[in-house]
Amino acid sequence: MKDKIIMKEELGKILDKYPAAAFKGRKGHTLIVDQCLAPQEMVADTRTIPGIITERGCTYAGCKGVVVGPLKDTIAITHGPIGCGYYSWLTRRNKARKNEGEDQNFLAYCFSTDMQEADIVFGGEKKLRAAITEVVEIFHPKTIMICATCPVGLIGDDINAVAVWAEKELGVQTIAFNCEGYKGVSQSAGHHIANNGLFKHIMGTGDAPKKEFSINILGEYNIGGDGWEIERLLKIIGYNIISIMSGDGTVERLRSAHKADLNLVQCHRSINYVAEMLREKHGTDWIKVNFLGIESTIQSLRDTAKYFNDPGLIERTEELIEAELLAIGPKMEKYIEICKGKTAALFVGGSRANHFQGLFKELGMETVLAGFEFAHRDDYEGREVIPTIKANADNKNIENLVVERDEKSYRLILSEERYAQLSKEMSLNYFAGMIKVMNDGTVVVDDINHYEMESFMKLLKPDVFGSGIKEKYVIHKMGTFSKQLHSYDYSGPFAGFKGAVIFARDIAMGLTTPAWKLIKPKWKTEPMLEGNYIEEVG
Amino acid sequence: MLDHTPKECIERKAIVINPAKTCQPLGATYAALGIHNCLPHSHGSQGCQMYFRSHLSRHFREPVEASTSSFTEGSAVFGGGSNLKTAINNVFAIYNPDIMAIHTTCLSETIGDDIPTYIAEAKIPEGKFVIHANTPSYVGSHIVGFSNMTKGMVKYLSVNSNQPNGKLNIIPGFVNPGDMREIKRMLKSMGAEFIMFPDTSGVLDAPLTSNYNIFPEGGTRVEDIIDAGNSIATLALGSFASADSAFELKKKCKVPARTLLTPIGINATDDFLVAASRFTGKEVSMELEEERGQVIDIMADLHQHYHGKKVALFGDPDILIGLTAFLLELGMIPKYVLTGTPGEAFEKEVCPMLEEAGVDGKVKAAGDLFALHQWIKNEPVDLLMGTTYGKYIARAEDIPLVRVGFPIMDRGVHSYLPIVGYRGAMRLVEMISNTLLDRVDRDALDEDMELIM
């Protein structure tokens, strides 16, 4: 890694190209890690500057696309013109299947009210009501989710009233999400809105039978089957998984989420609201886990077992770890041989740029740049900064549910002493953020944009850039391998022990595929002496 | 797969299920990428542009760079003027394109943002251009958006300066860079001079050289779009995506306009070459005539594999009209032809084609894939032709799929290769017959496996 003083100078040069206002807007979003200066403050979750080629999406994408969309047994109707529903249809790789006892999976379907000009002028509620009526007649869903797009809020369609109407007239529970794209500053506001809606209307309405070692997996979207792999491990140990929010998840299982003894939080950014609200209302603790990377997986499994403090669980956990390590055996080694000493840059979502660093480390690769698209300060600096995050015009208009303790269901599993002890040993109701795990001189960039990505590529020359589809082909055009860490380039699972091997294989494959060595044509690398040719021809 | 789709069709008036179209701004972005050194800009929430870029990148497997006004709740209430002016400043300062092509979204259209006024009030650097098109997402489809942005190019840029350039304008429509290259190759083969706009070849099929530039080599030069006002005539390929711009050019610059089918198949390619030849005075080359003869040869040799097979087709209107014509030339039966793009003109154009051929088929504009699937459940077909989304129906009903149109996100290379012209026809015959033959091989009993087919 380059010297941090040099890095700071280089960073200054990159930002200097911005016009004054844009410079002001961007300067706090980038820092060079310097653990001597800890805690280092990031600026995050602020407006994107107009005209910047941002990689961010909108509130609708966070609500419908990320959190609500993967719930397979509900019909999510996008109320708006056709585009939003269309683009969020099957594009995120949140896999789902009909498991035993499940009879509905609507994920291959896209439902839209396809608003037309007349609906914009005269209001779209009538069409939305008709759409719901038709959907109920054809599909008989148990629940319906209405997701709003930009014009809905502007023309004042009351989707909440329509939801109430649908429930009364058609007998189908219907939940409205006011996730218009212009709200908030990124997808993040949409996660919050989705968390609120599902917490308010779904969680706590179910009555699953009480079983020991009951958990929810929160913030796991089953991209490439990650959730299935995590579930497989946890089930072998003996946990009762009440619900998954929301990959391969169902609304019906989510109803009993409050019955869990513990919540495991994989993606902190998108789901911490629900984790906290379940804690406030029902007393359920959560721990921050990470099932990406072998070490992180082991740590997460051990933390979970330790929380329950059951000798059987602890023993089965160790047995499973041993068995899984034995099963992957030396498979990682040949990939490590290829990857070690190389560097990675990561720009993903609100958690993965953090989650994947350990996995790269296990391949012998240092992460030289990491950043999130829509994270908040706590994802960078740790939850301790939450009380100091200032409210602004954008985050103030996203509802913050006031949750009261439910005396009937509220229970604390840990004694005060044990709580204090475990808080020291694991991320109990806490997330440390990304910066603390990064090396001095590495770069952290929030809400990276095209210009900064190009500049940092030139400066840092990482061997792999882990990002999304919008960035991938830019990186490839530069002659560097890019791995999609949203969709996994249609591979996976990457979670757990076996997933780590698949990830290692993918990275090794991407680094060594012969294409990279064929970029320069021979006539540009070999001497082209005309004389020789004439001689030969002659 | 698609287990919840019932055979029984219930009339739907409100819900669209599994759309066969998307919104205008995507088409506007695609069109704008066909101008050299152009940055498309979406005036709306940033999520829109994120969706267009992702979707286009998935189809082309190429970088798609475009900026956005990044609306907040405040801009949605008070108007997006200040966002747009900031955006214009930043775009030229940071990315320095020759031209910025702004399209609107459902958000900015609903609040009634007046883009021309904002542009007039913005500081645009000397020698740079800013154009715009109104592309409300609640009207039409991505094809209409493509048409509107192309029309915007004419409105803002093209000038008749009374200096005839002897060139033929070509508006290719919403087709792949591979198709645009093929159209240009045919014209070059004739020695005809032309201006094609928009032209995404060299932009969305750029080579990997490790020298990345945000603006690739390709795209129509702004000066050529300006000069399009001095051309002999305009050939609009496809009435849905291209005709409006050709008529705008006729209105504004008095350039004669002619609308043709997208040149898919034999007759439509013949018509294109005849028109190009008449307007430019250049003869259709022997090279092209030879290619034509090769396709006819192939059609005669392979017809037994596809003749009489029933096909369900879906996608964008211009491509579907061309494909329907070609399938009829192949002796196939286009049983269902469905587009998501609205417009009676589609049914009016396709129905007579089927009637004339004696095909008892169904044709629908503003349709969706749920309806197409239900038709297939009620009366099956031998082959499905359309975009990636067709694979779910293909699997559910166990019918082979030929991928054609936009988007194809689960296969590569397609965007480099044409479906237009005789070469494109050759490729389509190969795809159709191979797909059907792969199926025959798959289904054959051991004793029925054929070495030679």
PDB file of C-alpha atoms in Angstrom, chain A residues 208 301 314 520:
ATOM      1  CA  ALA A 208     -45.709 -20.085  14.850  1.00  0.00           C
ATOM      2  CA  LEU A 301     -21.576 -19.521  13.787  1.00  0.00           C
ATOM      3  CA  ILE A 314     -21.695 -25.270  20.754  1.00  0.00           C
ATOM      4  CA  LYS A 520      -2.295  -6.155 -27.642  1.00  0.00           C
TER       5      LYS A 520
END
